[in-house]
Short mmCIF file of N, CA and C in Angstrom, two decimals:
data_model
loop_
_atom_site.label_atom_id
_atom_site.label_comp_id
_atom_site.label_asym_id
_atom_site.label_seq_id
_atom_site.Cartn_x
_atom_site.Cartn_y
_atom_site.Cartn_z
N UNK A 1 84.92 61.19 147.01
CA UNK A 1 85.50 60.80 145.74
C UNK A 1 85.70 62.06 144.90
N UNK A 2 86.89 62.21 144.76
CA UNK A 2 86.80 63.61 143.54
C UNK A 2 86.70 63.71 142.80
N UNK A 3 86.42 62.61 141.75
CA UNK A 3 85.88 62.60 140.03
C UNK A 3 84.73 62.89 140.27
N UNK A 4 83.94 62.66 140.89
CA UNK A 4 82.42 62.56 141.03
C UNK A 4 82.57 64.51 141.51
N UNK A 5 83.22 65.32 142.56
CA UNK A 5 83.05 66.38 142.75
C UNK A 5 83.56 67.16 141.22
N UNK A 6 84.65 66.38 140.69
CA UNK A 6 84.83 67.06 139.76
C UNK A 6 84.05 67.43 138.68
N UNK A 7 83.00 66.90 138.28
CA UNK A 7 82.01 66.46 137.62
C UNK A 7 81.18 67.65 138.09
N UNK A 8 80.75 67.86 139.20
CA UNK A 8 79.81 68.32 140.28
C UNK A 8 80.53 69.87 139.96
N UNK A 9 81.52 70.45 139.88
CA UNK A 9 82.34 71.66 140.11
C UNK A 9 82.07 72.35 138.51
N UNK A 10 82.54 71.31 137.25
CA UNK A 10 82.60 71.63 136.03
C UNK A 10 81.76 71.92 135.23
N UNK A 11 80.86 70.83 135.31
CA UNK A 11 79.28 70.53 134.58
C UNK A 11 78.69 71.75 134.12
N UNK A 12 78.73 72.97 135.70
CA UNK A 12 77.83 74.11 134.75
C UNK A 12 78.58 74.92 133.49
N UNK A 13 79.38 74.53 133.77
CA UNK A 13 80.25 75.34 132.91
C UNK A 13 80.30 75.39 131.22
N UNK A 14 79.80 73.65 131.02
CA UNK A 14 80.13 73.40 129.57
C UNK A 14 78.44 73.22 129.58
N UNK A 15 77.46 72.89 130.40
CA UNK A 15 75.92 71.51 130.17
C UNK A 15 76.17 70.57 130.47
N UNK A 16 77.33 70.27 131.37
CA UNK A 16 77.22 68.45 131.41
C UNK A 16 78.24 68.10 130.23
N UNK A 17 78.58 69.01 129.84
CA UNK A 17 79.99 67.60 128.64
C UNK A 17 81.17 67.59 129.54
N UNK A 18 81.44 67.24 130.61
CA UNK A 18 82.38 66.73 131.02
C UNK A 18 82.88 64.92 130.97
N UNK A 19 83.94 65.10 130.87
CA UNK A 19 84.41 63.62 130.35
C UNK A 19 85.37 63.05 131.07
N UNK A 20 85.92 61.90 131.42
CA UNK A 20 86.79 61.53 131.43
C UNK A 20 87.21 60.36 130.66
N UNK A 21 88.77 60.47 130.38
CA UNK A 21 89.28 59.96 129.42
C UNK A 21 89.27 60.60 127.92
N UNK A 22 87.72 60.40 127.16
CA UNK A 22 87.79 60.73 126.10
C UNK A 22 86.27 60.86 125.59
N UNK A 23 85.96 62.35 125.07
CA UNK A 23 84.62 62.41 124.82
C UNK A 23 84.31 61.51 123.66
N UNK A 24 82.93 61.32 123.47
CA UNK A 24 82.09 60.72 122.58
C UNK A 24 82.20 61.11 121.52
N UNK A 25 82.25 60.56 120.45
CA UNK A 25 81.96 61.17 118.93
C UNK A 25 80.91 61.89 118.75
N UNK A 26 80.98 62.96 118.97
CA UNK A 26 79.87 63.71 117.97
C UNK A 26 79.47 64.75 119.04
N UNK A 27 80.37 64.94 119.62
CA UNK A 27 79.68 65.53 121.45
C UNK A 27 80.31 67.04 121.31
N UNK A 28 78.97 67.77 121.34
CA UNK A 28 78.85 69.56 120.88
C UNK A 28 79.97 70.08 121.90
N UNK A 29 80.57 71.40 121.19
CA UNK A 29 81.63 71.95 121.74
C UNK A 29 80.73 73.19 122.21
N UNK A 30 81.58 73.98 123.72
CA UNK A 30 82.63 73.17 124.19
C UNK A 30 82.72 72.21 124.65
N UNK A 31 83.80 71.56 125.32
CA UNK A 31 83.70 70.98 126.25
C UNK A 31 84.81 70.59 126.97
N UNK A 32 84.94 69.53 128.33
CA UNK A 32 86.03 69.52 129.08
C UNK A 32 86.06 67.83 129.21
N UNK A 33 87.17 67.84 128.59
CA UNK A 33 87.72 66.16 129.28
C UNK A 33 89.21 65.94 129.90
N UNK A 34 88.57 65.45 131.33
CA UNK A 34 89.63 64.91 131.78
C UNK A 34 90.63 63.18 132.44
N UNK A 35 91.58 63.78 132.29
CA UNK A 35 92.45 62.28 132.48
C UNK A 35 93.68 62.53 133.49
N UNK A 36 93.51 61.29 134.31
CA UNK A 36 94.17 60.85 135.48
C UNK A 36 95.45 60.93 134.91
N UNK A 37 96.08 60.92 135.81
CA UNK A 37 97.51 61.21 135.47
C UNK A 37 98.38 60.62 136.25
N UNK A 38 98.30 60.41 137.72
CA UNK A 38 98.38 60.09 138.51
C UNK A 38 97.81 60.13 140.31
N UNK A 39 98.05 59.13 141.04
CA UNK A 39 97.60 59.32 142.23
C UNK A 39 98.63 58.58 143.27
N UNK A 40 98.27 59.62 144.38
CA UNK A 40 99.36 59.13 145.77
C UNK A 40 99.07 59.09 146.61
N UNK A 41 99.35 58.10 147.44
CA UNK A 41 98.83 57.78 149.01
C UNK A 41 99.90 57.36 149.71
N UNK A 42 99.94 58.61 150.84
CA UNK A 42 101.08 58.38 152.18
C UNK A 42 101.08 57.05 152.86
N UNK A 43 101.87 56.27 152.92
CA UNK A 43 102.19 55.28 154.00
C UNK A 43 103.50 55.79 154.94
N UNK A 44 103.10 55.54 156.24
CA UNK A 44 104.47 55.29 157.46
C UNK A 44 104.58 53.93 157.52
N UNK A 45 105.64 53.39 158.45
CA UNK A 45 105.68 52.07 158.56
C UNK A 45 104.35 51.42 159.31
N UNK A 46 103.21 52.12 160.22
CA UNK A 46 102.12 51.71 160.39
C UNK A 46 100.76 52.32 159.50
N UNK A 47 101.36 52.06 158.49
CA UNK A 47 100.17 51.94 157.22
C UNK A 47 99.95 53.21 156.78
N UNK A 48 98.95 53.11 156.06
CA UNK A 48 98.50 54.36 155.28
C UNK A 48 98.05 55.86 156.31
N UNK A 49 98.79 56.48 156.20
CA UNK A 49 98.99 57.44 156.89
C UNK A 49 97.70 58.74 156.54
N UNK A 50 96.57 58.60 155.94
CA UNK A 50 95.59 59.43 155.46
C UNK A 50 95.92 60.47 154.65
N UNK A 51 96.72 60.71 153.81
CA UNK A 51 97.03 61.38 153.53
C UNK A 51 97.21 60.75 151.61
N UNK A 52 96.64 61.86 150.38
CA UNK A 52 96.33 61.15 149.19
C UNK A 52 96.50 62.54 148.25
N UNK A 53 96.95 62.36 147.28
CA UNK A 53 96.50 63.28 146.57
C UNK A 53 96.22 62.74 145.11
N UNK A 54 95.87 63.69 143.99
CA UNK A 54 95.54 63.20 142.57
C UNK A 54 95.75 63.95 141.78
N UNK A 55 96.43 63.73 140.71
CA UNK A 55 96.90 64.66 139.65
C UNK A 55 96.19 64.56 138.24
N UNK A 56 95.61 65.50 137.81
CA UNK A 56 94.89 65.20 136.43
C UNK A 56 95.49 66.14 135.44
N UNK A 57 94.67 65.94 134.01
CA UNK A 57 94.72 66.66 132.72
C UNK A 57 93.32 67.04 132.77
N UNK A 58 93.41 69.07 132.71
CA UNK A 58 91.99 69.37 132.29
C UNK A 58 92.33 69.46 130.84
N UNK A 59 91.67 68.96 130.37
CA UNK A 59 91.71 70.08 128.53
C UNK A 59 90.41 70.85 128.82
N UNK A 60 90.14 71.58 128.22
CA UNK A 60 89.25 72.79 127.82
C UNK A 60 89.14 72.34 126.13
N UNK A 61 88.39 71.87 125.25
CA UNK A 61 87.89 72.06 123.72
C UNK A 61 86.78 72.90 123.54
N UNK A 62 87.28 73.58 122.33
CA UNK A 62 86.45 74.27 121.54
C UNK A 62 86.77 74.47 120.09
N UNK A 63 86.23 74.85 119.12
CA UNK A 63 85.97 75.13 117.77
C UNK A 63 86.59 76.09 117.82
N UNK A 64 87.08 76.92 118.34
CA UNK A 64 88.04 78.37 117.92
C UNK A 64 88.94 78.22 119.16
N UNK A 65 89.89 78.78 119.15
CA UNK A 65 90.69 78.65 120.32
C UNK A 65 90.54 79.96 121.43
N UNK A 66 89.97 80.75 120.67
CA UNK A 66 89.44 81.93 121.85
C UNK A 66 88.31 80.70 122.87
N UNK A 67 87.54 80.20 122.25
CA UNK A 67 86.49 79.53 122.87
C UNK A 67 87.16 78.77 123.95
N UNK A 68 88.15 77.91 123.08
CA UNK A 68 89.18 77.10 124.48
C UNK A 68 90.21 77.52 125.50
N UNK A 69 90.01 78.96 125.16
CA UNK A 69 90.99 79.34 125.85
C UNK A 69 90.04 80.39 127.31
N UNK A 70 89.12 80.19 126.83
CA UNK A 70 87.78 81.28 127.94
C UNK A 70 87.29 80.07 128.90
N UNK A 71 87.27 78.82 128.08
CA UNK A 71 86.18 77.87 128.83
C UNK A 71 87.62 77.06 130.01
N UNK A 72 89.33 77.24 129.07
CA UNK A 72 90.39 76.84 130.47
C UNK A 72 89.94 77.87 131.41
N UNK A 73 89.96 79.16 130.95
CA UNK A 73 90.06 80.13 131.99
C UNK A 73 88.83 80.12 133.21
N UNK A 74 87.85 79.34 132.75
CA UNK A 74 86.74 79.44 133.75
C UNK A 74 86.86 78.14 134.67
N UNK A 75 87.61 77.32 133.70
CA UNK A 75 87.53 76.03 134.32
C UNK A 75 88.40 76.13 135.52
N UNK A 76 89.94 76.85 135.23
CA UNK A 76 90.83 76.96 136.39
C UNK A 76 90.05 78.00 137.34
N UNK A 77 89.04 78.67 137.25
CA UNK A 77 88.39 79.13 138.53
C UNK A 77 87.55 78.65 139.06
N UNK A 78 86.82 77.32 138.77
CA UNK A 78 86.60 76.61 139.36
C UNK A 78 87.24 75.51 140.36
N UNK A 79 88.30 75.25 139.40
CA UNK A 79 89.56 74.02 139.97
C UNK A 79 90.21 75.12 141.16
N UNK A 80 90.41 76.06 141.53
CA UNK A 80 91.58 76.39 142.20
C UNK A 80 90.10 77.35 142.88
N UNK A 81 89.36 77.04 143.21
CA UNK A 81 88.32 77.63 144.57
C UNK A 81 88.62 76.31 145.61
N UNK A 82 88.75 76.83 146.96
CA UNK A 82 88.95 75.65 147.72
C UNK A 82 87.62 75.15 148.33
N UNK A 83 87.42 74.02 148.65
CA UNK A 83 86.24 73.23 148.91
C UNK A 83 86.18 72.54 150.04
N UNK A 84 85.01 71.60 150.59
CA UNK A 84 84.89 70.99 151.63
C UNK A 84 85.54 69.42 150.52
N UNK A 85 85.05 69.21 149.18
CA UNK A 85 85.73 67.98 148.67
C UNK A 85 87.04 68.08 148.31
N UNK A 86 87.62 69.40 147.63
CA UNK A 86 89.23 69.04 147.37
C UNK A 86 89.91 70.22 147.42
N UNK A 87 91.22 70.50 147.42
CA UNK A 87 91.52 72.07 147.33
C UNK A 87 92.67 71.45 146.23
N UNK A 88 93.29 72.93 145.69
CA UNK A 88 94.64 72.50 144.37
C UNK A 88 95.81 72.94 145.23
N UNK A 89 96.33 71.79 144.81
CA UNK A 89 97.95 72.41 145.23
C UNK A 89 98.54 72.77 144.30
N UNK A 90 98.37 72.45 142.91
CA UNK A 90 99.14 73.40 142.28
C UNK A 90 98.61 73.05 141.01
N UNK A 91 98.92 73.77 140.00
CA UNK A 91 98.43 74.30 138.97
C UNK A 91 99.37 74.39 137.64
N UNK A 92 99.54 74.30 136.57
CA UNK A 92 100.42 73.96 135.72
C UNK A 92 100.10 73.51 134.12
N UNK A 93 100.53 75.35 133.48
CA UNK A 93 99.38 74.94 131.99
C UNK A 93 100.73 74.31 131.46
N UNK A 94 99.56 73.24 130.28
CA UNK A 94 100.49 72.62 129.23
C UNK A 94 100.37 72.77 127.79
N UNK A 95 101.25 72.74 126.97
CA UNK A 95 100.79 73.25 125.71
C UNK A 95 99.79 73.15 125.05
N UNK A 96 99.40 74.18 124.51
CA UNK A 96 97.92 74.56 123.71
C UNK A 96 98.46 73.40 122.48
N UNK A 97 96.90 72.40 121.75
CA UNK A 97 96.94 72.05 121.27
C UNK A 97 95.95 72.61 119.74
N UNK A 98 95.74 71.88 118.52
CA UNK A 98 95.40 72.06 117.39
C UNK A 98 94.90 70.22 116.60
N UNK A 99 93.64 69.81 116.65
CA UNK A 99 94.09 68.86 115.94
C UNK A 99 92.98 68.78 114.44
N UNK A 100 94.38 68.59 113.35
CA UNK A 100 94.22 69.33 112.34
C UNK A 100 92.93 68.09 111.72
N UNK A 101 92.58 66.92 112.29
CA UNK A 101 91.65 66.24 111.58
C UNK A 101 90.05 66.46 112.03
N UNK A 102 89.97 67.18 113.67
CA UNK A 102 88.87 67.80 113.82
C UNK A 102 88.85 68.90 113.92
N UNK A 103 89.36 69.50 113.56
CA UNK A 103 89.22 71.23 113.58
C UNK A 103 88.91 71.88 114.35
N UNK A 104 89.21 71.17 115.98
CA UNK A 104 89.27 71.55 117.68
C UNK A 104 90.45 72.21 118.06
N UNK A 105 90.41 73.33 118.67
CA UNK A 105 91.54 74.02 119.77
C UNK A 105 91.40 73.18 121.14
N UNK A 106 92.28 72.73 121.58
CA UNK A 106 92.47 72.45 123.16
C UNK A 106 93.56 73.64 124.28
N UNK A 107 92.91 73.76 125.40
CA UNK A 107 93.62 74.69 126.10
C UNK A 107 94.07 73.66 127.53
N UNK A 108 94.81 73.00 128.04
CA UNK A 108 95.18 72.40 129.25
C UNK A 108 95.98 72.92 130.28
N UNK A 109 95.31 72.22 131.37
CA UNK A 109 95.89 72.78 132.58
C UNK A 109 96.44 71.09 133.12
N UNK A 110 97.15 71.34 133.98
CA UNK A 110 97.57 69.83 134.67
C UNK A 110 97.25 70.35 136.33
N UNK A 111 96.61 69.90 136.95
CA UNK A 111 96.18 69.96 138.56
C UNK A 111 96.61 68.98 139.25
N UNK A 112 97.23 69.14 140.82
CA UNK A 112 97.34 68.61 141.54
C UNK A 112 96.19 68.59 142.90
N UNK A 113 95.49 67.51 142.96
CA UNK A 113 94.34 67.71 143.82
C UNK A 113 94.66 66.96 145.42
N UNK A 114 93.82 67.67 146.64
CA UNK A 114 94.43 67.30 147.84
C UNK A 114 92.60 67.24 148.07
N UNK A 115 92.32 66.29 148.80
CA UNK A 115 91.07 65.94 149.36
C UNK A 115 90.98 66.74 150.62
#
């Protein structure tokens, strides 16, 4: 399962604030939450052909944007080391965010994951 490796890959990075979907109120920066984006699974005409992949949203948050922009940078060296659970096929930053009611920088990457 690769949420569960993903979890397993990220964790040291922030203490364990990894998320998916959407962190908790009140949950110390930095940190990393991510969201599915999509997923694909090969079929031939005799069925599912083993073959799957999964596409996510990393954000990277932090309180300064240097902060979010060190904790993407560590995060994509984690995401793009290849593994016995997943390797990246590809990689793809998306615009740096600002949101002006919590006073968080976000830094995102979009990943394509292959088991």
């Amino acid at each position: 399962m690769i949420e569960k490796s993903l979890i397993d890959r990220l964790s040291p990075l922030v203490e364990g604030r990894v998320y998916f979907g959407v962190a908790p109120e009140g949950t110390a920066q930095p940190r990393l939450v991510i969201q599915t984006i999509s997923g694909f699974t090969g079929f031939t005409l005799a069925g599912w052909d083993g073959s799957s992949d999964l596409t996510i949203q990393l954000s990277a948050w932090g309180e300064s944007y240097l902060q979010a922009l060190t904790l993407a940078d560590e995060a994509f060296g984690a995401m793009t080391t290849d593994g016995e659970d997943f390797t990246t096929g590809a990689a793809d930053r998306l615009p740096d965010e600002f949101e002006d009611d919590t006073k968080l920088f976000s830094v995102s990457w979009e990943y394509t994951l292959q088991p």
